[in-house]
Amino acid sequence: MKLPSLALCALAGALSLLPLAAQALGRQSFVVPDRPTAQGVALLREGRAAPIYLDGADHAGVLRAAGDLQEDIEKVGAVRPALLRDARPAGADVILVGTVGKSALIDQLGAAGKIDLAPLRGKWEGFLIQVVEQPMPGVARALVVAGSDKRGTIYGIYELSEQIGVSPWNWWADVPPPRHQSLVASSSTKVNDAPAVQFRGIFLNDEAPSLSNWSKERFGGYNHKFYEKVFELILRMRGNYLWPAMWGSAFFDDDKLNGKLADEYGIVMGTSHHEPMMRAQQEWGRYGNKGAWDYAKNETALQQFWRDSLRDRRDYEKVITIGMRGDGDEPMSRENNIALLEKIVKDQRDIIGAELGKDPAKVPQVWALYKEVQGYYEQGMRVPDDVILLWCDDNWGNIRRLPTAEERKRPGGAGVYYHFDYVGGPRSYKWLNVTPIPKVWEQMHLAWEYDARKMWIVNVGDLKPMEVPIEFFLTYAWDPKAWPAERLPEYLRAWAAREFGAEYASETADIVSRYTQYNGRRKPEQLEPAIYSYANYNEAARVVADYNALAERAIAMSARLPAEKRDAFFELVLHPVRASATVNELYAITYLNRLYAQQGRAATNDMAARVKQLFALDAELSRQYHQDIAGGKWNHMMSQTHIGYTSWDQPKVNVMPAVREISVPQAASMAVAVEGSEQVAQGGGTLSTPSLSVFARQSRFIELFNRGQQPYQFTVKADQPWITLSEAAGSVGQQKKITIDAHWDQVPLDAPPALLTITGPDQQQVSVRVPIQNPNALRPQNAHGHVETDGVVAIEAEHFSKAVAPVGRAWVRIPGHGRTLSGMSAAPVIGPPAEYKDGMRLEYQVNLFNAGKVQLEVTLAPTLKFQPGRGFRYAVSFDDEPLQTIDVHADASNKFWEKIVSNGAATSGSTHQLQKPGPHTLKFWVIDPGLVLQKLVINTGGLKPSYLGPPESPRFK
């Protein structure tokens, strides 16, 4: 089947100029609210709603969706429109809905030349929405919603629902629709649309305890009442495909209405990557366990098991998973060879042909190349060319393989199985959304460009916490070309405007963008007390401060919102932000508690108490989600454990990290710590802070702390008059932070370090050395590019001084795709390796203060080698030195993979010998497409260990 071309929109205004107020994400508004004099079809005006007319012979799913539209209009306008089947349309303003070939109304309009049905005929899931003047006798104006097939019409119906303000998440996230007195479909309305990716769906997986317990309490289990809500949600987001929940449940067997209603609604059903032939693994235990799940030993029983499945489900629309993995989603035994696996597929296809009475080549099938199955393929196993090859990510959002040029010729096409949730190594992650939209965009953009366009399906775990990435995944699958990288911030603003109102959109979008970026750099389940450095670059404190500032913004935004929108805001924004901030602070304070215990600080026990408070707050946030929000509608949905991992598998209960408490003596005792070190000093000791730099203009700090209960008096004196102190004398109870800065207009050029003398009880003294960077050789007003401070130059990828690209290629900034800022990628992402002479490079002007050896550390997105052959490469050079080529996939070990997916980034290094100090040009050359540069760090001898690396160095233009 040929996929439809890029969706067309004939509405006024260019796509790039879409207004933020558009109710449908990324699509031009054609419904004008609260302007009853607007020209067009009055869907709602003066207490009357336009009646909805359908042909009673249309698809049951279309008739049902029209009922949803009827209810949606009532929600918005407090007036319920008439829903009329097989009635003669009449009136000034009406809505006409139907499917080409199934609706006499629509076919008559086409035959009369009132609408052009030619673009719809034979199209997969296409729809037309158009205002038509005098469409037929007795009707002045009509808004026509016509579909090329069942789902096309349904998508047109739900497009209208979204245009009037009803979010797809109206039920699943309690997003209230706006209220309007009038709704008018503009007279210029004419929309033609169809999807780019054929099968677009979600997989409910790893669904216990949260979704399973919630569904049992709410619906009695994974029955048709539960799945009706799922079906509708998928369709409202223009998806069409579902792998149902499968751990402990069996979609077709648990409730015989499940399959029937899926087909009626218009959902194409499948089964997961390890459940072949439309049969849940649970069913083998229930009915087919006549021996082992082993084709070599139990061929007859397995064949009958599969025959029974297809016979029972033959009339439902489906994509059949073929192949076979071991029982319980495990690899098959070593004895299973490729010849046996190919025989399994052949026998499965024979069963498909016999049971469905069709040529198997005409029945949609998919082979999931998951984990070891990809290895079988690479060893030579093949399936017929009509089968969809479903390439997979590594369970951590990094696609393992995409079609080669030869594979792209297969008529069956290819797709991608992606993950927002995973149970397995290096550590399970199931609790909250940890996948930033820019990450999804970058990886699925690769899939699109490499022609993996037949099927996109994403593992969404419990569904509920993944609302934002789920909708983006399906939106992008519908029309990838509508969402270039530069529009990603606009997507979240449009989403926030639809859910909460345009006046709250920018702030809400920024909060969501930032918290997902923060979670993407380290998943909450992988946090440990020492992940972020306490001493170096003030990293842990910055991470906690950033999260807590975001939480405060979310709390303030919630307070500003109308009361009816706060439940939705809690579910979609406030809870994930506060919960993430809480857990990050909990682990950071745990580290402080342990460090303070080692240092003997009087504040040790307060830190232990703070950890306990944060642990209790985490539980309280879950309780609020379960009991206070939407009248307790979501009880159990946040019951996934997430604190206290000791292996890849989840803990049975949340376990607070161990804290330490100490006995604090009565007598005061002074000790001093400084920024940039975990060392402390008492009387007679000397410490050193990071430098005060005329380029960075960043203050430094020292901490005076007490090892006793009694407070003490202190003084701090500087040996230079231009040093400033936030406090030069005072009292310390437990601890006090004092900031150090300089009057830069008074600091001598090439000034030596300043010295602080701290005097405490019993005249004990500690000396602190404060290095000064104020070089005569380079002044801020004369600097260009990034300047070295404390032996490091750190550069964010987008802050280049020059971008060079040959004709036909370009550098693309991916906003938010990085642990600290963004990413830079070469476009197009498909094609042969670049030649050095092509000059595809980024240049960075840097200023160094010494000649000699330097180390360059390059941070990239953790892109996998998604094409066979050698690893992907980049090259680097300083000035005109010979280029060094780096293979980012040289280390193919599992240990390296675990490191890059855990860190959310891959780093590699090179060594360079610079002959002179001063200005240099660092050049980053792209060779193989698909890599994303995020950060560069030049280490001239001062780089210290940290998770995120040093903050960006001072930059001058």
mmCIF file with all atom_site columns, C-alpha atoms in Angstrom, residues 489-626:
data_model
loop_
_atom_site.group_PDB
_atom_site.id
_atom_site.type_symbol
_atom_site.label_atom_id
_atom_site.label_alt_id
_atom_site.label_comp_id
_atom_site.label_asym_id
_atom_site.label_entity_id
_atom_site.label_seq_id
_atom_site.pdbx_PDB_ins_code
_atom_site.Cartn_x
_atom_site.Cartn_y
_atom_site.Cartn_z
_atom_site.occupancy
_atom_site.B_iso_or_equiv
_atom_site.pdbx_formal_charge
_atom_site.auth_seq_id
_atom_site.auth_comp_id
_atom_site.auth_asym_id
_atom_site.auth_atom_id
_atom_site.pdbx_PDB_model_num
ATOM 1   C CA . PRO A 1 489 ? 9.321   25.018 21.578 1.00 0.00 ? 489 PRO A CA 1
ATOM 2   C CA . GLU A 1 490 ? 6.204   26.078 19.695 1.00 0.00 ? 490 GLU A CA 1
ATOM 3   C CA . TYR A 1 491 ? 4.760   22.603 20.099 1.00 0.00 ? 491 TYR A CA 1
ATOM 4   C CA . LEU A 1 492 ? 4.824   22.746 23.879 1.00 0.00 ? 492 LEU A CA 1
ATOM 5   C CA . ARG A 1 493 ? 3.437   26.291 23.888 1.00 0.00 ? 493 ARG A CA 1
ATOM 6   C CA . ALA A 1 494 ? 0.542   25.190 21.687 1.00 0.00 ? 494 ALA A CA 1
ATOM 7   C CA . TRP A 1 495 ? -0.029  22.158 23.915 1.00 0.00 ? 495 TRP A CA 1
ATOM 8   C CA . ALA A 1 496 ? -0.047  24.312 27.045 1.00 0.00 ? 496 ALA A CA 1
ATOM 9   C CA . ALA A 1 497 ? -2.372  26.854 25.429 1.00 0.00 ? 497 ALA A CA 1
ATOM 10  C CA . ARG A 1 498 ? -4.862  24.131 24.559 1.00 0.00 ? 498 ARG A CA 1
ATOM 11  C CA . GLU A 1 499 ? -4.778  22.555 28.020 1.00 0.00 ? 499 GLU A CA 1
ATOM 12  C CA . PHE A 1 500 ? -4.647  25.659 30.216 1.00 0.00 ? 500 PHE A CA 1
ATOM 13  C CA . GLY A 1 501 ? -5.199  28.774 28.108 1.00 0.00 ? 501 GLY A CA 1
ATOM 14  C CA . ALA A 1 502 ? -2.993  31.046 26.020 1.00 0.00 ? 502 ALA A CA 1
ATOM 15  C CA . GLU A 1 503 ? -2.191  33.348 28.949 1.00 0.00 ? 503 GLU A CA 1
ATOM 16  C CA . TYR A 1 504 ? -0.496  30.460 30.777 1.00 0.00 ? 504 TYR A CA 1
ATOM 17  C CA . ALA A 1 505 ? 1.118   28.821 27.761 1.00 0.00 ? 505 ALA A CA 1
ATOM 18  C CA . SER A 1 506 ? 4.661   30.191 27.691 1.00 0.00 ? 506 SER A CA 1
ATOM 19  C CA . GLU A 1 507 ? 5.340   29.699 31.387 1.00 0.00 ? 507 GLU A CA 1
ATOM 20  C CA . THR A 1 508 ? 3.793   26.224 31.476 1.00 0.00 ? 508 THR A CA 1
ATOM 21  C CA . ALA A 1 509 ? 5.645   25.117 28.347 1.00 0.00 ? 509 ALA A CA 1
ATOM 22  C CA . ASP A 1 510 ? 8.956   26.267 29.773 1.00 0.00 ? 510 ASP A CA 1
ATOM 23  C CA . ILE A 1 511 ? 8.348   24.416 33.035 1.00 0.00 ? 511 ILE A CA 1
ATOM 24  C CA . VAL A 1 512 ? 7.519   21.176 31.219 1.00 0.00 ? 512 VAL A CA 1
ATOM 25  C CA . SER A 1 513 ? 10.442  21.543 28.839 1.00 0.00 ? 513 SER A CA 1
ATOM 26  C CA . ARG A 1 514 ? 12.893  22.092 31.683 1.00 0.00 ? 514 ARG A CA 1
ATOM 27  C CA . TYR A 1 515 ? 11.718  19.334 34.008 1.00 0.00 ? 515 TYR A CA 1
ATOM 28  C CA . THR A 1 516 ? 11.809  16.737 31.228 1.00 0.00 ? 516 THR A CA 1
ATOM 29  C CA . GLN A 1 517 ? 15.282  17.921 30.216 1.00 0.00 ? 517 GLN A CA 1
ATOM 30  C CA . TYR A 1 518 ? 16.402  17.619 33.835 1.00 0.00 ? 518 TYR A CA 1
ATOM 31  C CA . ASN A 1 519 ? 14.886  14.129 34.144 1.00 0.00 ? 519 ASN A CA 1
ATOM 32  C CA . GLY A 1 520 ? 16.413  13.144 30.822 1.00 0.00 ? 520 GLY A CA 1
ATOM 33  C CA . ARG A 1 521 ? 19.949  13.726 32.043 1.00 0.00 ? 521 ARG A CA 1
ATOM 34  C CA . ARG A 1 522 ? 19.503  11.268 34.910 1.00 0.00 ? 522 ARG A CA 1
ATOM 35  C CA . LYS A 1 523 ? 16.397  9.196  35.459 1.00 0.00 ? 523 LYS A CA 1
ATOM 36  C CA . PRO A 1 524 ? 15.042  9.422  39.028 1.00 0.00 ? 524 PRO A CA 1
ATOM 37  C CA . GLU A 1 525 ? 15.399  5.671  39.531 1.00 0.00 ? 525 GLU A CA 1
ATOM 38  C CA . GLN A 1 526 ? 19.128  5.991  38.825 1.00 0.00 ? 526 GLN A CA 1
ATOM 39  C CA . LEU A 1 527 ? 19.801  8.723  41.326 1.00 0.00 ? 527 LEU A CA 1
ATOM 40  C CA . GLU A 1 528 ? 22.249  8.076  44.118 1.00 0.00 ? 528 GLU A CA 1
ATOM 41  C CA . PRO A 1 529 ? 23.668  10.414 46.760 1.00 0.00 ? 529 PRO A CA 1
ATOM 42  C CA . ALA A 1 530 ? 26.959  10.978 44.925 1.00 0.00 ? 530 ALA A CA 1
ATOM 43  C CA . ILE A 1 531 ? 25.701  11.327 41.329 1.00 0.00 ? 531 ILE A CA 1
ATOM 44  C CA . TYR A 1 532 ? 26.142  15.088 41.253 1.00 0.00 ? 532 TYR A CA 1
ATOM 45  C CA . SER A 1 533 ? 29.340  16.552 42.666 1.00 0.00 ? 533 SER A CA 1
ATOM 46  C CA . TYR A 1 534 ? 28.957  18.525 45.862 1.00 0.00 ? 534 TYR A CA 1
ATOM 47  C CA . ALA A 1 535 ? 32.381  20.139 45.678 1.00 0.00 ? 535 ALA A CA 1
ATOM 48  C CA . ASN A 1 536 ? 33.139  20.576 42.004 1.00 0.00 ? 536 ASN A CA 1
ATOM 49  C CA . TYR A 1 537 ? 31.414  23.372 40.128 1.00 0.00 ? 537 TYR A CA 1
ATOM 50  C CA . ASN A 1 538 ? 28.838  23.570 42.912 1.00 0.00 ? 538 ASN A CA 1
ATOM 51  C CA . GLU A 1 539 ? 27.036  20.999 40.810 1.00 0.00 ? 539 GLU A CA 1
ATOM 52  C CA . ALA A 1 540 ? 24.723  19.298 43.289 1.00 0.00 ? 540 ALA A CA 1
ATOM 53  C CA . ALA A 1 541 ? 23.572  22.614 44.723 1.00 0.00 ? 541 ALA A CA 1
ATOM 54  C CA . ARG A 1 542 ? 22.878  23.975 41.237 1.00 0.00 ? 542 ARG A CA 1
ATOM 55  C CA . VAL A 1 543 ? 20.880  20.894 40.263 1.00 0.00 ? 543 VAL A CA 1
ATOM 56  C CA . VAL A 1 544 ? 18.763  21.099 43.415 1.00 0.00 ? 544 VAL A CA 1
ATOM 57  C CA . ALA A 1 545 ? 18.299  24.853 43.056 1.00 0.00 ? 545 ALA A CA 1
ATOM 58  C CA . ASP A 1 546 ? 17.209  24.503 39.428 1.00 0.00 ? 546 ASP A CA 1
ATOM 59  C CA . TYR A 1 547 ? 14.668  21.795 40.270 1.00 0.00 ? 547 TYR A CA 1
ATOM 60  C CA . ASN A 1 548 ? 13.326  23.653 43.292 1.00 0.00 ? 548 ASN A CA 1
ATOM 61  C CA . ALA A 1 549 ? 13.034  26.920 41.382 1.00 0.00 ? 549 ALA A CA 1
ATOM 62  C CA . LEU A 1 550 ? 11.023  25.048 38.765 1.00 0.00 ? 550 LEU A CA 1
ATOM 63  C CA . ALA A 1 551 ? 8.805   23.561 41.452 1.00 0.00 ? 551 ALA A CA 1
ATOM 64  C CA . GLU A 1 552 ? 8.191   27.006 42.915 1.00 0.00 ? 552 GLU A CA 1
ATOM 65  C CA . ARG A 1 553 ? 7.227   28.303 39.489 1.00 0.00 ? 553 ARG A CA 1
ATOM 66  C CA . ALA A 1 554 ? 4.806   25.407 39.057 1.00 0.00 ? 554 ALA A CA 1
ATOM 67  C CA . ILE A 1 555 ? 3.255   26.031 42.467 1.00 0.00 ? 555 ILE A CA 1
ATOM 68  C CA . ALA A 1 556 ? 2.823   29.718 41.618 1.00 0.00 ? 556 ALA A CA 1
ATOM 69  C CA . MET A 1 557 ? 1.305   28.879 38.243 1.00 0.00 ? 557 MET A CA 1
ATOM 70  C CA . SER A 1 558 ? -1.144  26.463 39.829 1.00 0.00 ? 558 SER A CA 1
ATOM 71  C CA . ALA A 1 559 ? -2.294  29.196 42.189 1.00 0.00 ? 559 ALA A CA 1
ATOM 72  C CA . ARG A 1 560 ? -2.914  31.536 39.256 1.00 0.00 ? 560 ARG A CA 1
ATOM 73  C CA . LEU A 1 561 ? -5.030  29.046 37.340 1.00 0.00 ? 561 LEU A CA 1
ATOM 74  C CA . PRO A 1 562 ? -8.805  28.898 37.603 1.00 0.00 ? 562 PRO A CA 1
ATOM 75  C CA . ALA A 1 563 ? -9.825  26.228 40.088 1.00 0.00 ? 563 ALA A CA 1
ATOM 76  C CA . GLU A 1 564 ? -11.305 23.957 37.425 1.00 0.00 ? 564 GLU A CA 1
ATOM 77  C CA . LYS A 1 565 ? -7.937  23.642 35.683 1.00 0.00 ? 565 LYS A CA 1
ATOM 78  C CA . ARG A 1 566 ? -5.845  22.757 38.726 1.00 0.00 ? 566 ARG A CA 1
ATOM 79  C CA . ASP A 1 567 ? -6.470  19.017 38.713 1.00 0.00 ? 567 ASP A CA 1
ATOM 80  C CA . ALA A 1 568 ? -5.208  18.776 35.144 1.00 0.00 ? 568 ALA A CA 1
ATOM 81  C CA . PHE A 1 569 ? -2.264  21.022 35.974 1.00 0.00 ? 569 PHE A CA 1
ATOM 82  C CA . PHE A 1 570 ? -1.372  18.846 38.941 1.00 0.00 ? 570 PHE A CA 1
ATOM 83  C CA . GLU A 1 571 ? -1.409  15.696 36.821 1.00 0.00 ? 571 GLU A CA 1
ATOM 84  C CA . LEU A 1 572 ? 0.407   17.094 33.805 1.00 0.00 ? 572 LEU A CA 1
ATOM 85  C CA . VAL A 1 573 ? 2.787   19.624 35.359 1.00 0.00 ? 573 VAL A CA 1
ATOM 86  C CA . LEU A 1 574 ? 2.807   20.218 39.098 1.00 0.00 ? 574 LEU A CA 1
ATOM 87  C CA . HIS A 1 575 ? 3.109   16.649 40.335 1.00 0.00 ? 575 HIS A CA 1
ATOM 88  C CA . PRO A 1 576 ? 5.912   15.516 37.997 1.00 0.00 ? 576 PRO A CA 1
ATOM 89  C CA . VAL A 1 577 ? 7.856   18.712 38.648 1.00 0.00 ? 577 VAL A CA 1
ATOM 90  C CA . ARG A 1 578 ? 7.515   18.611 42.437 1.00 0.00 ? 578 ARG A CA 1
ATOM 91  C CA . ALA A 1 579 ? 8.043   14.859 42.615 1.00 0.00 ? 579 ALA A CA 1
ATOM 92  C CA . SER A 1 580 ? 11.201  15.073 40.501 1.00 0.00 ? 580 SER A CA 1
ATOM 93  C CA . ALA A 1 581 ? 12.532  18.014 42.495 1.00 0.00 ? 581 ALA A CA 1
ATOM 94  C CA . THR A 1 582 ? 11.829  16.221 45.761 1.00 0.00 ? 582 THR A CA 1
ATOM 95  C CA . VAL A 1 583 ? 13.677  13.045 44.848 1.00 0.00 ? 583 VAL A CA 1
ATOM 96  C CA . ASN A 1 584 ? 16.663  14.933 43.448 1.00 0.00 ? 584 ASN A CA 1
ATOM 97  C CA . GLU A 1 585 ? 16.940  16.996 46.620 1.00 0.00 ? 585 GLU A CA 1
ATOM 98  C CA . LEU A 1 586 ? 16.475  13.908 48.772 1.00 0.00 ? 586 LEU A CA 1
ATOM 99  C CA . TYR A 1 587 ? 19.544  12.225 47.308 1.00 0.00 ? 587 TYR A CA 1
ATOM 100 C CA . ALA A 1 588 ? 21.608  15.423 47.322 1.00 0.00 ? 588 ALA A CA 1
ATOM 101 C CA . ILE A 1 589 ? 20.822  16.092 50.990 1.00 0.00 ? 589 ILE A CA 1
ATOM 102 C CA . THR A 1 590 ? 21.591  12.470 51.805 1.00 0.00 ? 590 THR A CA 1
ATOM 103 C CA . TYR A 1 591 ? 25.085  13.047 50.468 1.00 0.00 ? 591 TYR A CA 1
ATOM 104 C CA . LEU A 1 592 ? 25.413  16.236 52.483 1.00 0.00 ? 592 LEU A CA 1
ATOM 105 C CA . ASN A 1 593 ? 24.290  14.422 55.607 1.00 0.00 ? 593 ASN A CA 1
ATOM 106 C CA . ARG A 1 594 ? 26.957  11.774 55.156 1.00 0.00 ? 594 ARG A CA 1
ATOM 107 C CA . LEU A 1 595 ? 29.627  14.348 54.305 1.00 0.00 ? 595 LEU A CA 1
ATOM 108 C CA . TYR A 1 596 ? 28.673  16.497 57.281 1.00 0.00 ? 596 TYR A CA 1
ATOM 109 C CA . ALA A 1 597 ? 28.907  13.445 59.530 1.00 0.00 ? 597 ALA A CA 1
ATOM 110 C CA . GLN A 1 598 ? 32.451  12.847 58.308 1.00 0.00 ? 598 GLN A CA 1
ATOM 111 C CA . GLN A 1 599 ? 33.295  16.498 58.893 1.00 0.00 ? 599 GLN A CA 1
ATOM 112 C CA . GLY A 1 600 ? 31.664  16.509 62.308 1.00 0.00 ? 600 GLY A CA 1
ATOM 113 C CA . ARG A 1 601 ? 29.317  19.390 61.519 1.00 0.00 ? 601 ARG A CA 1
ATOM 114 C CA . ALA A 1 602 ? 26.680  20.377 63.995 1.00 0.00 ? 602 ALA A CA 1
ATOM 115 C CA . ALA A 1 603 ? 24.226  20.551 61.090 1.00 0.00 ? 603 ALA A CA 1
ATOM 116 C CA . THR A 1 604 ? 24.547  16.801 60.412 1.00 0.00 ? 604 THR A CA 1
ATOM 117 C CA . ASN A 1 605 ? 21.381  15.844 62.233 1.00 0.00 ? 605 ASN A CA 1
ATOM 118 C CA . ASP A 1 606 ? 19.419  18.653 60.594 1.00 0.00 ? 606 ASP A CA 1
ATOM 119 C CA . MET A 1 607 ? 20.377  17.199 57.226 1.00 0.00 ? 607 MET A CA 1
ATOM 120 C CA . ALA A 1 608 ? 19.166  13.785 58.377 1.00 0.00 ? 608 ALA A CA 1
ATOM 121 C CA . ALA A 1 609 ? 15.872  15.365 59.398 1.00 0.00 ? 609 ALA A CA 1
ATOM 122 C CA . ARG A 1 610 ? 15.611  17.062 56.004 1.00 0.00 ? 610 ARG A CA 1
ATOM 123 C CA . VAL A 1 611 ? 16.033  13.740 54.214 1.00 0.00 ? 611 VAL A CA 1
ATOM 124 C CA . LYS A 1 612 ? 13.198  12.318 56.296 1.00 0.00 ? 612 LYS A CA 1
ATOM 125 C CA . GLN A 1 613 ? 11.029  15.332 55.444 1.00 0.00 ? 613 GLN A CA 1
ATOM 126 C CA . LEU A 1 614 ? 11.696  14.892 51.742 1.00 0.00 ? 614 LEU A CA 1
ATOM 127 C CA . PHE A 1 615 ? 10.947  11.178 51.894 1.00 0.00 ? 615 PHE A CA 1
ATOM 128 C CA . ALA A 1 616 ? 7.659   11.994 53.590 1.00 0.00 ? 616 ALA A CA 1
ATOM 129 C CA . LEU A 1 617 ? 6.942   14.702 51.008 1.00 0.00 ? 617 LEU A CA 1
ATOM 130 C CA . ASP A 1 618 ? 7.421   12.181 48.210 1.00 0.00 ? 618 ASP A CA 1
ATOM 131 C CA . ALA A 1 619 ? 4.809   9.947  49.812 1.00 0.00 ? 619 ALA A CA 1
ATOM 132 C CA . GLU A 1 620 ? 2.506   12.923 50.375 1.00 0.00 ? 620 GLU A CA 1
ATOM 133 C CA . LEU A 1 621 ? 2.657   13.935 46.719 1.00 0.00 ? 621 LEU A CA 1
ATOM 134 C CA . SER A 1 622 ? 1.613   10.412 45.739 1.00 0.00 ? 622 SER A CA 1
ATOM 135 C CA . ARG A 1 623 ? -1.184  10.516 48.291 1.00 0.00 ? 623 ARG A CA 1
ATOM 136 C CA . GLN A 1 624 ? -2.453  13.780 46.847 1.00 0.00 ? 624 GLN A CA 1
ATOM 137 C CA . TYR A 1 625 ? -2.430  12.261 43.372 1.00 0.00 ? 625 TYR A CA 1
ATOM 138 C CA . HIS A 1 626 ? -4.382  9.256  44.604 1.00 0.00 ? 626 HIS A CA 1
#
